[in-house]
Amino acid sequence: MFNRKPLGLSARLALGFGLVVALCALASAIGVWQLRDQAARLELLAHNRLEKIEQLAELKANFAEGGRATRDFLFDPDGPSRQAELEAIKGLRTRNDALVQQLDQSMRLPRSRELLQALTEARKAYGGDSARIVELAAGSRVVEARFLLYGDFRRSQKALFEAVDALSQYQQSLAVQTATEGQSRAADRKSTRLNSSHVALSRMPSS
């Protein structure tokens, strides 16, 4: 059998530094992949989860403003003022149509779709009650309009707000989940870098 000649100091140093370089390259490659993953999660959080929450907040504010305009139309008999309230209601309805369409196009999870459907149905009932109040008030059937305002309209508005809140809370829980997963992955990346450094140092040849 042949006796293996021990490696000289320079050879051991070259081998050790080569190993360090290889481990650093591997750690860098892993870091690049992890940074891309983190960037994707930040994109999801900023332009998906949080954007939906903002859209829902605007929807709720618009619904409240629409309710105020409906009440003002009923209690203000002045022609120009009523016309202004009608224009406000129409403008809010148009904007809400656009917001709901955006939500419909961006929501993919089954639970999100279910809650959005509930919101859509509640909005239909609320819009129908609002239109009926305006119709009655315009026809000088004020007593009937007031009964509707303090009865079905108030209940449909409450149901609509609850539907918006339910969907918004679900989106908030998804945002928290995305942020938490991002923090966990960041901690894993730090641990991976530290482990790589320890391994590299442990493989360094001793003199």
PDB file of C-alpha atoms in Angstrom:
ATOM      1  CA  MET A   1       0.000   0.000   0.000  1.00  0.00           C
ATOM      2  CA  PHE A   2       1.119   3.517  -0.643  1.00  0.00           C
ATOM      3  CA  ASN A   3       1.654   5.907   2.206  1.00  0.00           C
ATOM      4  CA  ARG A   4      -0.188   9.189   1.700  1.00  0.00           C
ATOM      5  CA  LYS A   5       2.065  12.164   2.132  1.00  0.00           C
ATOM      6  CA  PRO A   6       0.567  14.720   4.554  1.00  0.00           C
ATOM      7  CA  LEU A   7      -0.504  17.951   2.938  1.00  0.00           C
ATOM      8  CA  GLY A   8       1.783  20.870   3.464  1.00  0.00           C
ATOM      9  CA  LEU A   9       0.692  24.021   5.224  1.00  0.00           C
ATOM     10  CA  SER A  10       0.168  25.966   2.002  1.00  0.00           C
ATOM     11  CA  ALA A  11      -1.951  23.161   0.525  1.00  0.00           C
ATOM     12  CA  ARG A  12      -4.102  22.967   3.664  1.00  0.00           C
ATOM     13  CA  LEU A  13      -4.575  26.735   3.639  1.00  0.00           C
ATOM     14  CA  ALA A  14      -5.542  26.705  -0.032  1.00  0.00           C
ATOM     15  CA  LEU A  15      -7.984  23.857   0.573  1.00  0.00           C
ATOM     16  CA  GLY A  16      -9.470  25.603   3.591  1.00  0.00           C
ATOM     17  CA  PHE A  17      -9.917  28.928   1.854  1.00  0.00           C
ATOM     18  CA  GLY A  18     -11.400  27.177  -1.168  1.00  0.00           C
ATOM     19  CA  LEU A  19     -13.959  25.581   1.090  1.00  0.00           C
ATOM     20  CA  VAL A  20     -14.734  28.955   2.680  1.00  0.00           C
ATOM     21  CA  VAL A  21     -15.251  30.507  -0.749  1.00  0.00           C
ATOM     22  CA  ALA A  22     -17.563  27.667  -1.780  1.00  0.00           C
ATOM     23  CA  LEU A  23     -19.624  27.984   1.397  1.00  0.00           C
ATOM     24  CA  CYS A  24     -19.856  31.756   0.989  1.00  0.00           C
ATOM     25  CA  ALA A  25     -21.028  31.341  -2.591  1.00  0.00           C
ATOM     26  CA  LEU A  26     -23.675  28.866  -1.432  1.00  0.00           C
ATOM     27  CA  ALA A  27     -24.805  31.193   1.339  1.00  0.00           C
ATOM     28  CA  SER A  28     -25.000  34.082  -1.135  1.00  0.00           C
ATOM     29  CA  ALA A  29     -27.121  32.031  -3.526  1.00  0.00           C
ATOM     30  CA  ILE A  30     -29.460  31.067  -0.689  1.00  0.00           C
ATOM     31  CA  GLY A  31     -29.581  34.710   0.413  1.00  0.00           C
ATOM     32  CA  VAL A  32     -30.559  35.903  -3.056  1.00  0.00           C
ATOM     33  CA  TRP A  33     -33.363  33.347  -3.229  1.00  0.00           C
ATOM     34  CA  GLN A  34     -34.586  34.288   0.238  1.00  0.00           C
ATOM     35  CA  LEU A  35     -34.501  38.022  -0.572  1.00  0.00           C
ATOM     36  CA  ARG A  36     -36.606  37.392  -3.652  1.00  0.00           C
ATOM     37  CA  ASP A  37     -39.055  35.431  -1.531  1.00  0.00           C
ATOM     38  CA  GLN A  38     -39.179  38.262   0.998  1.00  0.00           C
ATOM     39  CA  ALA A  39     -39.708  40.814  -1.777  1.00  0.00           C
ATOM     40  CA  ALA A  40     -42.626  38.758  -3.093  1.00  0.00           C
ATOM     41  CA  ARG A  41     -44.161  38.680   0.379  1.00  0.00           C
ATOM     42  CA  LEU A  42     -43.749  42.434   0.800  1.00  0.00           C
ATOM     43  CA  GLU A  43     -45.386  42.926  -2.589  1.00  0.00           C
ATOM     44  CA  LEU A  44     -48.260  40.706  -1.495  1.00  0.00           C
ATOM     45  CA  LEU A  45     -48.635  42.618   1.758  1.00  0.00           C
ATOM     46  CA  ALA A  46     -48.378  46.137   0.340  1.00  0.00           C
ATOM     47  CA  HIS A  47     -50.228  45.763  -2.955  1.00  0.00           C
ATOM     48  CA  ASN A  48     -52.721  43.052  -2.148  1.00  0.00           C
ATOM     49  CA  ARG A  49     -53.640  42.633   1.496  1.00  0.00           C
ATOM     50  CA  LEU A  50     -53.332  46.277   2.579  1.00  0.00           C
ATOM     51  CA  GLU A  51     -54.821  47.597  -0.666  1.00  0.00           C
ATOM     52  CA  LYS A  52     -57.948  45.509  -0.114  1.00  0.00           C
ATOM     53  CA  ILE A  53     -58.249  46.761   3.452  1.00  0.00           C
ATOM     54  CA  GLU A  54     -58.048  50.360   2.195  1.00  0.00           C
ATOM     55  CA  GLN A  55     -60.675  49.662  -0.484  1.00  0.00           C
ATOM     56  CA  LEU A  56     -63.023  48.198   2.113  1.00  0.00           C
ATOM     57  CA  ALA A  57     -62.505  51.187   4.405  1.00  0.00           C
ATOM     58  CA  GLU A  58     -63.414  53.497   1.538  1.00  0.00           C
ATOM     59  CA  LEU A  59     -66.485  51.380   0.770  1.00  0.00           C
ATOM     60  CA  LYS A  60     -67.725  51.638   4.337  1.00  0.00           C
ATOM     61  CA  ALA A  61     -67.189  55.407   4.388  1.00  0.00           C
ATOM     62  CA  ASN A  62     -69.062  55.712   1.086  1.00  0.00           C
ATOM     63  CA  PHE A  63     -71.968  53.631   2.386  1.00  0.00           C
ATOM     64  CA  ALA A  64     -72.214  55.884   5.434  1.00  0.00           C
ATOM     65  CA  GLU A  65     -72.123  58.976   3.229  1.00  0.00           C
ATOM     66  CA  GLY A  66     -74.788  57.485   0.976  1.00  0.00           C
ATOM     67  CA  GLY A  67     -77.004  56.920   3.986  1.00  0.00           C
ATOM     68  CA  ARG A  68     -76.561  60.525   5.043  1.00  0.00           C
ATOM     69  CA  ALA A  69     -77.440  61.736   1.538  1.00  0.00           C
ATOM     70  CA  THR A  70     -80.574  59.564   1.526  1.00  0.00           C
ATOM     71  CA  ARG A  71     -81.723  60.998   4.867  1.00  0.00           C
ATOM     72  CA  ASP A  72     -80.989  64.547   3.738  1.00  0.00           C
ATOM     73  CA  PHE A  73     -83.005  64.010   0.571  1.00  0.00           C
ATOM     74  CA  LEU A  74     -85.957  62.896   2.665  1.00  0.00           C
ATOM     75  CA  PHE A  75     -85.861  65.714   5.221  1.00  0.00           C
ATOM     76  CA  ASP A  76     -84.864  68.596   2.935  1.00  0.00           C
ATOM     77  CA  PRO A  77     -87.748  69.620   0.636  1.00  0.00           C
ATOM     78  CA  ASP A  78     -85.653  72.193  -1.196  1.00  0.00           C
ATOM     79  CA  GLY A  79     -85.325  71.352  -4.886  1.00  0.00           C
ATOM     80  CA  PRO A  80     -81.651  72.341  -5.491  1.00  0.00           C
ATOM     81  CA  SER A  81     -80.534  70.634  -2.288  1.00  0.00           C
ATOM     82  CA  ARG A  82     -82.359  67.454  -3.241  1.00  0.00           C
ATOM     83  CA  GLN A  83     -80.724  67.480  -6.652  1.00  0.00           C
ATOM     84  CA  ALA A  84     -77.316  67.795  -5.023  1.00  0.00           C
ATOM     85  CA  GLU A  85     -78.069  64.810  -2.775  1.00  0.00           C
ATOM     86  CA  LEU A  86     -79.183  62.764  -5.784  1.00  0.00           C
ATOM     87  CA  GLU A  87     -75.936  63.569  -7.575  1.00  0.00           C
ATOM     88  CA  ALA A  88     -73.986  62.589  -4.476  1.00  0.00           C
ATOM     89  CA  ILE A  89     -75.810  59.256  -4.235  1.00  0.00           C
ATOM     90  CA  LYS A  90     -75.179  58.520  -7.911  1.00  0.00           C
ATOM     91  CA  GLY A  91     -71.496  59.429  -7.628  1.00  0.00           C
ATOM     92  CA  LEU A  92     -71.026  57.223  -4.572  1.00  0.00           C
ATOM     93  CA  ARG A  93     -72.808  54.343  -6.292  1.00  0.00           C
ATOM     94  CA  THR A  94     -70.515  54.624  -9.310  1.00  0.00           C
ATOM     95  CA  ARG A  95     -67.405  54.689  -7.144  1.00  0.00           C
ATOM     96  CA  ASN A  96     -68.636  51.744  -5.082  1.00  0.00           C
ATOM     97  CA  ASP A  97     -69.306  49.759  -8.260  1.00  0.00           C
ATOM     98  CA  ALA A  98     -65.666  50.274  -9.245  1.00  0.00           C
ATOM     99  CA  LEU A  99     -64.366  49.284  -5.785  1.00  0.00           C
ATOM    100  CA  VAL A 100     -66.466  46.120  -5.647  1.00  0.00           C
ATOM    101  CA  GLN A 101     -65.301  45.188  -9.139  1.00  0.00           C
ATOM    102  CA  GLN A 102     -61.663  45.614  -8.090  1.00  0.00           C
ATOM    103  CA  LEU A 103     -62.241  43.445  -5.030  1.00  0.00           C
ATOM    104  CA  ASP A 104     -64.004  40.835  -7.124  1.00  0.00           C
ATOM    105  CA  GLN A 105     -61.059  40.655  -9.533  1.00  0.00           C
ATOM    106  CA  SER A 106     -58.404  40.420  -6.808  1.00  0.00           C
ATOM    107  CA  MET A 107     -59.982  38.017  -4.314  1.00  0.00           C
ATOM    108  CA  ARG A 108     -59.191  34.360  -4.916  1.00  0.00           C
ATOM    109  CA  LEU A 109     -59.433  32.586  -1.570  1.00  0.00           C
ATOM    110  CA  PRO A 110     -62.736  30.740  -1.011  1.00  0.00           C
ATOM    111  CA  ARG A 111     -63.422  32.515   2.282  1.00  0.00           C
ATOM    112  CA  SER A 112     -62.770  35.904   0.674  1.00  0.00           C
ATOM    113  CA  ARG A 113     -65.173  35.066  -2.144  1.00  0.00           C
ATOM    114  CA  GLU A 114     -67.810  33.955   0.338  1.00  0.00           C
ATOM    115  CA  LEU A 115     -67.564  37.146   2.380  1.00  0.00           C
ATOM    116  CA  LEU A 116     -67.533  39.315  -0.737  1.00  0.00           C
ATOM    117  CA  GLN A 117     -70.712  37.610  -1.931  1.00  0.00           C
ATOM    118  CA  ALA A 118     -72.354  38.371   1.418  1.00  0.00           C
ATOM    119  CA  LEU A 119     -71.286  42.002   1.074  1.00  0.00           C
ATOM    120  CA  THR A 120     -72.698  42.184  -2.458  1.00  0.00           C
ATOM    121  CA  GLU A 121     -76.055  40.813  -1.346  1.00  0.00           C
ATOM    122  CA  ALA A 122     -76.219  43.194   1.623  1.00  0.00           C
ATOM    123  CA  ARG A 123     -75.340  46.094  -0.647  1.00  0.00           C
ATOM    124  CA  LYS A 124     -78.156  45.171  -3.023  1.00  0.00           C
ATOM    125  CA  ALA A 125     -80.700  45.249  -0.192  1.00  0.00           C
ATOM    126  CA  TYR A 126     -79.293  48.533   1.136  1.00  0.00           C
ATOM    127  CA  GLY A 127     -79.346  50.133  -2.298  1.00  0.00           C
ATOM    128  CA  GLY A 128     -82.900  49.015  -2.892  1.00  0.00           C
ATOM    129  CA  ASP A 129     -84.077  50.558   0.369  1.00  0.00           C
ATOM    130  CA  SER A 130     -82.237  53.807  -0.395  1.00  0.00           C
ATOM    131  CA  ALA A 131     -83.774  54.031  -3.870  1.00  0.00           C
ATOM    132  CA  ARG A 132     -87.228  53.354  -2.448  1.00  0.00           C
ATOM    133  CA  ILE A 133     -86.859  56.139   0.145  1.00  0.00           C
ATOM    134  CA  VAL A 134     -85.857  58.592  -2.575  1.00  0.00           C
ATOM    135  CA  GLU A 135     -88.797  57.493  -4.715  1.00  0.00           C
ATOM    136  CA  LEU A 136     -91.289  57.901  -1.866  1.00  0.00           C
ATOM    137  CA  ALA A 137     -89.879  61.245  -0.795  1.00  0.00           C
ATOM    138  CA  ALA A 138     -89.928  62.558  -4.360  1.00  0.00           C
ATOM    139  CA  GLY A 139     -93.587  61.546  -4.563  1.00  0.00           C
ATOM    140  CA  SER A 140     -94.437  63.404  -1.350  1.00  0.00           C
ATOM    141  CA  ARG A 141     -95.051  60.138   0.487  1.00  0.00           C
ATOM    142  CA  VAL A 142     -92.949  61.316   3.385  1.00  0.00           C
ATOM    143  CA  VAL A 143     -94.589  59.222   6.114  1.00  0.00           C
ATOM    144  CA  GLU A 144     -93.957  55.987   4.233  1.00  0.00           C
ATOM    145  CA  ALA A 145     -90.405  57.069   3.490  1.00  0.00           C
ATOM    146  CA  ARG A 146     -89.761  57.739   7.177  1.00  0.00           C
ATOM    147  CA  PHE A 147     -91.096  54.337   8.195  1.00  0.00           C
ATOM    148  CA  LEU A 148     -88.769  52.755   5.676  1.00  0.00           C
ATOM    149  CA  LEU A 149     -85.840  54.901   6.811  1.00  0.00           C
ATOM    150  CA  TYR A 150     -86.197  53.951  10.480  1.00  0.00           C
ATOM    151  CA  GLY A 151     -87.121  50.350   9.734  1.00  0.00           C
ATOM    152  CA  ASP A 152     -85.809  48.309   6.829  1.00  0.00           C
ATOM    153  CA  PHE A 153     -83.223  50.878   5.738  1.00  0.00           C
ATOM    154  CA  ARG A 154     -81.587  51.027   9.161  1.00  0.00           C
ATOM    155  CA  ARG A 155     -81.503  47.227   9.348  1.00  0.00           C
ATOM    156  CA  SER A 156     -80.076  46.854   5.854  1.00  0.00           C
ATOM    157  CA  GLN A 157     -77.427  49.469   6.601  1.00  0.00           C
ATOM    158  CA  LYS A 158     -76.416  47.625   9.770  1.00  0.00           C
ATOM    159  CA  ALA A 159     -76.190  44.325   7.864  1.00  0.00           C
ATOM    160  CA  LEU A 160     -74.080  45.990   5.170  1.00  0.00           C
ATOM    161  CA  PHE A 161     -71.637  47.460   7.668  1.00  0.00           C
ATOM    162  CA  GLU A 162     -71.307  44.069   9.346  1.00  0.00           C
ATOM    163  CA  ALA A 163     -70.586  42.439   5.982  1.00  0.00           C
ATOM    164  CA  VAL A 164     -67.875  45.024   5.224  1.00  0.00           C
ATOM    165  CA  ASP A 165     -66.338  44.583   8.677  1.00  0.00           C
ATOM    166  CA  ALA A 166     -66.303  40.786   8.342  1.00  0.00           C
ATOM    167  CA  LEU A 167     -64.434  40.920   5.041  1.00  0.00           C
ATOM    168  CA  SER A 168     -62.071  43.625   6.286  1.00  0.00           C
ATOM    169  CA  GLN A 169     -61.232  41.659   9.437  1.00  0.00           C
ATOM    170  CA  TYR A 170     -60.500  38.581   7.359  1.00  0.00           C
ATOM    171  CA  GLN A 171     -58.172  40.571   5.107  1.00  0.00           C
ATOM    172  CA  GLN A 172     -56.459  41.999   8.186  1.00  0.00           C
ATOM    173  CA  SER A 173     -55.874  38.473   9.519  1.00  0.00           C
ATOM    174  CA  LEU A 174     -54.309  37.525   6.167  1.00  0.00           C
ATOM    175  CA  ALA A 175     -52.070  40.607   6.325  1.00  0.00           C
ATOM    176  CA  VAL A 176     -50.905  39.672   9.824  1.00  0.00           C
ATOM    177  CA  GLN A 177     -50.240  36.119   8.656  1.00  0.00           C
ATOM    178  CA  THR A 178     -48.183  37.358   5.709  1.00  0.00           C
ATOM    179  CA  ALA A 179     -46.157  39.714   7.932  1.00  0.00           C
ATOM    180  CA  THR A 180     -45.582  36.999  10.549  1.00  0.00           C
ATOM    181  CA  GLU A 181     -44.389  34.526   7.936  1.00  0.00           C
ATOM    182  CA  GLY A 182     -42.033  37.167   6.572  1.00  0.00           C
ATOM    183  CA  GLN A 183     -40.538  37.763  10.029  1.00  0.00           C
ATOM    184  CA  SER A 184     -40.138  34.025  10.561  1.00  0.00           C
ATOM    185  CA  ARG A 185     -38.334  33.627   7.247  1.00  0.00           C
ATOM    186  CA  ALA A 186     -36.090  36.582   8.083  1.00  0.00           C
ATOM    187  CA  ALA A 187     -35.118  34.872  11.342  1.00  0.00           C
ATOM    188  CA  ASP A 188     -34.422  31.652   9.431  1.00  0.00           C
ATOM    189  CA  ARG A 189     -32.171  33.553   7.009  1.00  0.00           C
ATOM    190  CA  LYS A 190     -30.187  35.024   9.896  1.00  0.00           C
ATOM    191  CA  SER A 191     -29.790  31.572  11.424  1.00  0.00           C
ATOM    192  CA  THR A 192     -28.667  30.138   8.090  1.00  0.00           C
ATOM    193  CA  ARG A 193     -26.012  32.843   7.645  1.00  0.00           C
ATOM    194  CA  LEU A 194     -24.699  32.290  11.159  1.00  0.00           C
ATOM    195  CA  ASN A 195     -24.543  28.526  10.688  1.00  0.00           C
ATOM    196  CA  SER A 196     -22.699  28.974   7.394  1.00  0.00           C
ATOM    197  CA  SER A 197     -20.164  31.221   9.099  1.00  0.00           C
ATOM    198  CA  HIS A 198     -19.639  28.731  11.906  1.00  0.00           C
ATOM    199  CA  VAL A 199     -19.173  25.876   9.465  1.00  0.00           C
ATOM    200  CA  ALA A 200     -16.695  27.869   7.410  1.00  0.00           C
ATOM    201  CA  LEU A 201     -14.673  28.788  10.475  1.00  0.00           C
ATOM    202  CA  SER A 202     -14.682  25.210  11.758  1.00  0.00           C
ATOM    203  CA  ARG A 203     -13.281  23.987   8.427  1.00  0.00           C
ATOM    204  CA  MET A 204     -10.376  26.396   8.451  1.00  0.00           C
ATOM    205  CA  PRO A 205      -7.122  24.446   8.733  1.00  0.00           C
ATOM    206  CA  SER A 206      -5.162  24.895  11.899  1.00  0.00           C
ATOM    207  CA  SER A 207      -1.490  25.774  11.759  1.00  0.00           C
TER     208      SER A 207
END
